[in-house]
Amino acid sequence: RKTFSEIIREVLDRQDINQTELGNLLNVPQQTVSSWKYGLSEPKIDKAVMIADLCECSLDKLIGREVHPGWIDNHDSFDIPFYETLMNMEFESGLTRMDFAKKIGVKYSSLRGWYNKNNMPTLSVMVRIADALKCSLDYLVGRTPTKPNYYYYP
């Protein structure tokens, strides 16, 4: 998989914009974009969604995460907040909230914060969650209603 630093460099090149312009589009300071570009930090998932929208692609495609060929890149007409999708998947799993947090590899306090809408996970945490739950990033953030049976990764 690509690092987010590589992704930001590609986005800047493809969109032919500088860090300040991208920052303005994402409503973050230029220093934040610079920090992403040089691998010092990574965006929260809401900013990653905005970058995917800017590139007109799925989150999975943006970061080079390949999915099953039957998956449809349809992120224009579906919108369920991340916390609702996660709560639904927790319910479907039949696990306690503590066990569900362990399954997706996060602290219970982080999971509770997401459910309470206090914060959002970073992109790398979202990838870990999607890997653990065997679903696309776009499904997790409500950009597609499709959750195929399995995914494969390069």
Coordinates of N, CA and C in Angstrom, one line a residue:
R1 N 0.8 -1.2 0.0 CA 0.0 0.0 0.0 C 0.9 1.2 0.0
K2 N 0.3 2.3 -0.5 CA 1.0 3.6 -0.6 C 1.0 4.2 0.8
T3 N 2.0 5.0 1.1 CA 2.0 5.8 2.3 C 1.1 7.0 2.0
F4 N 0.6 7.6 3.1 CA -0.2 8.8 2.8 C 0.6 9.9 2.3
S5 N 1.9 10.0 2.7 CA 2.8 11.0 2.2 C 2.9 10.8 0.6
E6 N 3.0 9.6 0.1 CA 3.0 9.4 -1.3 C 1.7 9.8 -2.0
I7 N 0.6 9.6 -1.3 CA -0.7 9.9 -1.8 C -0.8 11.4 -2.0
I8 N -0.5 12.1 -0.9 CA -0.6 13.6 -1.0 C 0.3 14.2 -2.1
R9 N 1.5 13.7 -2.2 CA 2.3 14.2 -3.3 C 1.7 13.9 -4.7
E10 N 1.1 12.8 -4.9 CA 0.4 12.5 -6.1 C -0.8 13.4 -6.3
V11 N -1.6 13.6 -5.3 CA -2.7 14.4 -5.4 C -2.3 15.9 -5.8
L12 N -1.3 16.4 -5.2 CA -0.8 17.7 -5.5 C -0.4 17.8 -7.0
D13 N 0.3 16.8 -7.4 CA 0.8 16.7 -8.8 C -0.4 16.6 -9.8
R14 N -1.3 15.6 -9.5 CA -2.4 15.4 -10.4 C -3.4 16.5 -10.5
Q15 N -3.6 17.2 -9.4 CA -4.6 18.3 -9.3 C -3.9 19.6 -9.7
D16 N -2.6 19.6 -9.9 CA -1.8 20.7 -10.2 C -2.1 21.9 -9.2
I17 N -2.0 21.6 -7.9 CA -2.2 22.6 -6.9 C -1.1 22.5 -5.9
N18 N -0.9 23.6 -5.2 CA 0.1 23.6 -4.1 C -0.5 23.3 -2.8
Q19 N 0.3 23.2 -1.7 CA -0.1 22.8 -0.4 C -1.1 23.8 0.1
T20 N -0.9 25.1 -0.1 CA -1.9 26.1 0.4 C -3.2 26.0 -0.2
E21 N -3.3 25.7 -1.5 CA -4.5 25.5 -2.3 C -5.3 24.3 -1.8
L22 N -4.5 23.2 -1.6 CA -5.2 22.0 -1.0 C -5.7 22.2 0.4
G23 N -4.9 22.9 1.2 CA -5.3 23.3 2.5 C -6.6 24.1 2.5
N24 N -6.7 25.0 1.6 CA -7.9 25.8 1.5 C -9.1 25.0 1.1
L25 N -8.9 24.0 0.2 CA -10.0 23.2 -0.2 C -10.5 22.3 0.9
L26 N -9.6 21.9 1.8 CA -9.9 20.9 2.9 C -10.1 21.7 4.2
N27 N -10.0 23.0 4.2 CA -10.2 23.8 5.4 C -9.2 23.4 6.5
V28 N -7.9 23.2 6.1 CA -6.9 23.0 7.0 C -5.7 24.0 6.7
P29 N -4.8 24.3 7.6 CA -3.7 25.1 7.3 C -2.7 24.4 6.4
Q30 N -2.0 25.2 5.7 CA -0.9 24.7 4.7 C 0.1 23.8 5.5
Q31 N 0.3 24.2 6.8 CA 1.3 23.4 7.6 C 0.8 22.0 7.8
T32 N -0.5 21.8 7.9 CA -1.1 20.5 8.0 C -0.9 19.6 6.8
V33 N -1.1 20.2 5.6 CA -0.8 19.5 4.4 C 0.6 19.2 4.3
S34 N 1.5 20.1 4.7 CA 2.9 19.9 4.6 C 3.3 18.7 5.6
S35 N 2.7 18.7 6.7 CA 2.9 17.6 7.6 C 2.5 16.2 7.0
W36 N 1.4 16.2 6.3 CA 1.0 15.0 5.6 C 2.0 14.6 4.5
K37 N 2.4 15.6 3.8 CA 3.3 15.4 2.6 C 4.6 14.8 3.1
Y38 N 5.1 15.2 4.2 CA 6.4 14.7 4.7 C 6.3 13.6 5.7
G39 N 5.1 13.0 5.8 CA 4.9 11.8 6.6 C 5.0 12.1 8.1
L40 N 4.8 13.3 8.6 CA 4.8 13.6 10.0 C 3.5 13.3 10.7
S41 N 2.4 13.3 9.9 CA 1.1 13.1 10.5 C 0.2 12.6 9.3
E42 N -1.0 12.2 9.7 CA -1.9 11.8 8.6 C -3.3 12.4 8.9
P43 N -4.1 12.4 8.0 CA -5.4 13.1 8.2 C -6.4 12.2 8.9
K44 N -7.4 12.9 9.6 CA -8.5 12.1 10.1 C -9.3 11.7 8.9
I45 N -10.2 10.7 9.1 CA -10.9 10.1 8.0 C -11.8 11.1 7.2
D46 N -12.3 12.1 7.9 CA -13.2 13.1 7.2 C -12.4 13.9 6.1
K47 N -11.1 14.2 6.4 CA -10.3 14.9 5.4 C -9.9 13.9 4.3
A48 N -9.6 12.7 4.6 CA -9.3 11.7 3.6 C -10.5 11.5 2.6
V49 N -11.7 11.6 3.1 CA -12.9 11.5 2.3 C -12.9 12.7 1.3
M50 N -12.6 13.9 1.9 CA -12.6 15.1 1.0 C -11.5 14.9 -0.1
I51 N -10.4 14.4 0.2 CA -9.3 14.2 -0.8 C -9.8 13.2 -1.8
A52 N -10.5 12.1 -1.4 CA -11.0 11.1 -2.4 C -12.0 11.8 -3.3
D53 N -12.9 12.6 -2.7 CA -13.9 13.4 -3.5 C -13.2 14.3 -4.5
L54 N -12.1 15.0 -4.1 CA -11.4 15.8 -5.0 C -10.8 15.1 -6.1
C55 N -10.4 13.9 -5.9 CA -9.8 13.0 -6.9 C -10.9 12.2 -7.6
E56 N -12.1 12.3 -7.2 CA -13.2 11.6 -7.8 C -13.0 10.1 -7.8
C57 N -12.6 9.5 -6.7 CA -12.4 8.1 -6.6 C -12.8 7.6 -5.2
S58 N -12.8 6.3 -5.0 CA -13.1 5.7 -3.7 C -11.9 5.9 -2.8
L59 N -12.1 5.8 -1.5 CA -11.0 5.9 -0.6 C -10.0 4.7 -0.8
D60 N -10.6 3.6 -1.1 CA -9.8 2.4 -1.3 C -8.9 2.6 -2.5
K61 N -9.4 3.1 -3.6 CA -8.6 3.4 -4.8 C -7.6 4.4 -4.5
L62 N -7.9 5.4 -3.7 CA -7.0 6.5 -3.4 C -5.7 6.0 -2.8
I63 N -5.9 5.1 -1.9 CA -4.7 4.6 -1.1 C -4.1 3.3 -1.7
G64 N -4.6 2.9 -2.9 CA -4.1 1.7 -3.6 C -4.5 0.4 -2.9
R65 N -5.6 0.4 -2.3 CA -6.2 -0.8 -1.6 C -7.1 -1.5 -2.6
E66 N -6.7 -2.6 -3.1 CA -7.6 -3.3 -4.1 C -8.7 -4.1 -3.4
V67 N -9.8 -4.1 -4.1 CA -10.9 -4.8 -3.5 C -11.4 -5.8 -4.5
H68 N -12.3 -6.7 -4.1 CA -12.9 -7.7 -5.0 C -13.5 -7.1 -6.2
P69 N -13.2 -7.7 -7.4 CA -13.7 -7.1 -8.7 C -15.2 -6.8 -8.7
G70 N -16.0 -7.5 -7.9 CA -17.4 -7.3 -7.9 C -17.9 -6.0 -7.2
W71 N -16.9 -5.4 -6.5 CA -17.3 -4.2 -5.8 C -17.5 -3.0 -6.7
I72 N -18.5 -2.3 -6.4 CA -18.9 -1.1 -7.3 C -18.5 0.2 -6.6
D73 N -17.8 1.0 -7.4 CA -17.4 2.3 -6.9 C -18.5 3.3 -7.0
N74 N -19.4 3.3 -6.0 CA -20.6 4.1 -6.1 C -20.7 4.9 -4.8
H75 N -20.0 6.0 -4.8 CA -20.0 6.8 -3.5 C -20.8 8.1 -3.6
D76 N -21.6 8.3 -4.6 CA -22.3 9.5 -4.8 C -23.7 9.6 -4.1
S77 N -24.3 8.4 -3.9 CA -25.7 8.5 -3.5 C -26.0 7.8 -2.2
F78 N -25.0 7.6 -1.4 CA -25.2 6.9 -0.1 C -24.5 7.7 1.0
D79 N -25.1 7.9 2.1 CA -24.5 8.7 3.1 C -24.9 8.3 4.5
I80 N -24.2 7.3 5.1 CA -24.5 7.0 6.5 C -23.2 7.3 7.3
P81 N -23.3 8.0 8.4 CA -22.1 8.4 9.1 C -21.4 7.2 9.6
F82 N -20.0 7.4 9.7 CA -19.1 6.3 10.1 C -19.6 5.6 11.4
Y83 N -20.0 6.4 12.4 CA -20.3 5.8 13.7 C -21.5 4.9 13.6
E84 N -22.5 5.2 12.7 CA -23.7 4.4 12.5 C -23.3 3.0 11.9
T85 N -22.4 3.1 10.8 CA -21.9 1.9 10.2 C -21.2 1.0 11.2
L86 N -20.3 1.6 12.0 CA -19.6 0.9 12.9 C -20.5 0.2 14.0
M87 N -21.5 1.0 14.4 CA -22.5 0.4 15.4 C -23.2 -0.8 14.8
N88 N -23.6 -0.6 13.5 CA -24.3 -1.7 12.8 C -23.4 -3.0 12.7
M89 N -22.2 -2.8 12.4 CA -21.2 -3.9 12.3 C -21.0 -4.5 13.6
E90 N -20.9 -3.7 14.7 CA -20.8 -4.3 16.0 C -22.0 -5.2 16.4
F91 N -23.1 -4.6 16.1 CA -24.4 -5.4 16.4 C -24.4 -6.7 15.6
E92 N -24.0 -6.7 14.3 CA -24.0 -7.9 13.5 C -23.0 -8.9 14.0
S93 N -21.9 -8.4 14.6 CA -20.8 -9.3 15.0 C -21.3 -10.1 16.3
G94 N -22.2 -9.6 17.0 CA -22.7 -10.3 18.2 C -21.7 -10.2 19.4
L95 N -20.7 -9.3 19.2 CA -19.6 -9.2 20.3 C -20.0 -8.1 21.2
T96 N -19.5 -8.1 22.4 CA -19.6 -7.0 23.3 C -18.8 -5.8 22.8
R97 N -19.1 -4.7 23.2 CA -18.4 -3.5 22.7 C -16.9 -3.6 23.0
M98 N -16.5 -4.1 24.2 CA -15.1 -4.3 24.5 C -14.4 -5.3 23.6
D99 N -15.1 -6.4 23.3 CA -14.6 -7.5 22.4 C -14.5 -6.9 21.0
F100 N -15.5 -6.1 20.6 CA -15.5 -5.6 19.2 C -14.3 -4.6 19.1
A101 N -14.0 -3.8 20.1 CA -12.8 -2.9 20.1 C -11.5 -3.8 19.9
K102 N -11.4 -4.9 20.6 CA -10.3 -5.7 20.5 C -10.2 -6.3 19.0
K103 N -11.3 -6.7 18.5 CA -11.4 -7.3 17.2 C -10.8 -6.3 16.1
I104 N -11.2 -5.1 16.2 CA -10.8 -4.1 15.2 C -9.5 -3.4 15.6
G105 N -8.9 -3.8 16.8 CA -7.6 -3.4 17.1 C -7.5 -1.9 17.6
V106 N -8.5 -1.5 18.4 CA -8.5 -0.1 18.9 C -8.8 -0.2 20.4
K107 N -8.4 0.9 21.1 CA -8.8 1.0 22.5 C -10.3 1.2 22.6
Y108 N -10.8 0.7 23.7 CA -12.2 0.8 24.0 C -12.6 2.3 24.1
S109 N -11.7 3.1 24.7 CA -12.0 4.6 24.8 C -12.1 5.3 23.4
S110 N -11.3 4.8 22.5 CA -11.4 5.4 21.1 C -12.7 5.0 20.5
L111 N -13.1 3.8 20.6 CA -14.4 3.3 20.0 C -15.5 4.1 20.7
R112 N -15.5 4.3 22.0 CA -16.5 5.1 22.6 C -16.5 6.5 22.1
G113 N -15.4 7.1 21.9 CA -15.3 8.5 21.4 C -15.9 8.6 20.0
W114 N -15.7 7.6 19.2 CA -16.3 7.6 17.8 C -17.8 7.5 17.9
Y115 N -18.3 6.6 18.8 CA -19.7 6.5 18.9 C -20.4 7.8 19.4
N116 N -19.7 8.5 20.3 CA -20.2 9.7 20.9 C -19.9 10.9 20.0
K117 N -19.3 10.7 18.8 CA -19.0 11.7 17.8 C -18.0 12.7 18.4
N118 N -17.2 12.3 19.3 CA -16.2 13.2 19.9 C -15.0 13.4 19.0
N119 N -14.7 12.4 18.2 CA -13.5 12.4 17.3 C -13.7 11.4 16.2
M120 N -12.7 11.4 15.3 CA -12.7 10.5 14.2 C -11.4 9.8 14.1
P121 N -11.3 8.6 13.6 CA -10.0 7.8 13.5 C -9.2 8.4 12.4
T122 N -7.9 8.1 12.4 CA -7.0 8.5 11.3 C -7.2 7.5 10.2
L123 N -6.7 7.8 9.0 CA -6.8 6.9 7.9 C -6.2 5.6 8.1
S124 N -5.0 5.5 8.8 CA -4.4 4.2 9.0 C -5.2 3.4 10.0
V125 N -5.8 4.0 11.0 CA -6.7 3.2 11.9 C -7.9 2.7 11.1
M126 N -8.5 3.5 10.2 CA -9.6 3.1 9.4 C -9.2 1.9 8.5
V127 N -8.0 1.9 8.0 CA -7.6 0.8 7.1 C -7.5 -0.5 8.0
R128 N -7.0 -0.4 9.2 CA -7.0 -1.5 10.1 C -8.4 -2.0 10.4
I129 N -9.3 -1.1 10.6 CA -10.7 -1.5 10.9 C -11.3 -2.2 9.7
A130 N -11.1 -1.6 8.5 CA -11.6 -2.3 7.3 C -11.0 -3.6 7.1
D131 N -9.7 -3.8 7.3 CA -9.1 -5.1 7.2 C -9.7 -6.1 8.2
A132 N -9.8 -5.7 9.4 CA -10.4 -6.6 10.5 C -11.8 -7.0 10.1
L133 N -12.6 -6.0 9.6 CA -14.0 -6.3 9.3 C -14.2 -6.8 7.9
K134 N -13.1 -6.9 7.1 CA -13.2 -7.4 5.7 C -14.2 -6.6 4.9
C135 N -14.0 -5.3 4.9 CA -14.9 -4.4 4.1 C -14.1 -3.2 3.5
S136 N -14.7 -2.5 2.6 CA -14.0 -1.3 2.1 C -14.1 -0.1 3.0
L137 N -13.1 0.7 2.8 CA -13.1 2.0 3.6 C -14.4 2.8 3.2
D138 N -14.8 2.8 2.0 CA -16.0 3.5 1.6 C -17.2 3.0 2.2
Y139 N -17.3 1.7 2.4 CA -18.4 1.1 3.2 C -18.5 1.6 4.6
L140 N -17.3 1.7 5.2 CA -17.2 2.1 6.6 C -17.7 3.6 6.8
V141 N -17.4 4.4 5.8 CA -17.7 5.8 6.0 C -19.0 6.2 5.3
G142 N -19.7 5.2 4.8 CA -21.1 5.4 4.2 C -21.0 6.0 2.8
R143 N -20.0 5.7 2.1 CA -19.9 6.2 0.7 C -20.4 5.2 -0.3
T144 N -20.6 4.0 0.2 CA -21.2 2.9 -0.7 C -22.0 2.0 0.2
P145 N -23.2 1.6 -0.3 CA -24.0 0.6 0.4 C -23.6 -0.8 0.3
T146 N -22.6 -1.1 -0.6 CA -22.2 -2.4 -1.0 C -21.1 -2.9 0.0
K147 N -21.4 -4.1 0.6 CA -20.4 -4.8 1.4 C -20.3 -6.2 0.9
P148 N -19.3 -6.4 -0.1 CA -19.2 -7.8 -0.6 C -18.7 -8.8 0.4
N149 N -18.7 -10.0 0.1 CA -18.4 -11.1 1.0 C -16.9 -11.0 1.4
Y150 N -16.0 -10.6 0.5 CA -14.6 -10.6 0.9 C -13.9 -9.6 0.0
Y151 N -12.7 -9.3 0.5 CA -11.8 -8.4 -0.3 C -10.4 -9.1 -0.3
Y152 N -9.6 -8.6 -1.2 CA -8.2 -9.1 -1.3 C -7.3 -7.8 -1.4
Y153 N -6.1 -8.0 -0.9 CA -5.2 -6.9 -0.8 C -3.9 -7.2 -1.5
P154 N -3.3 -6.2 -2.1 CA -2.1 -6.4 -2.9 C -0.9 -6.7 -2.0

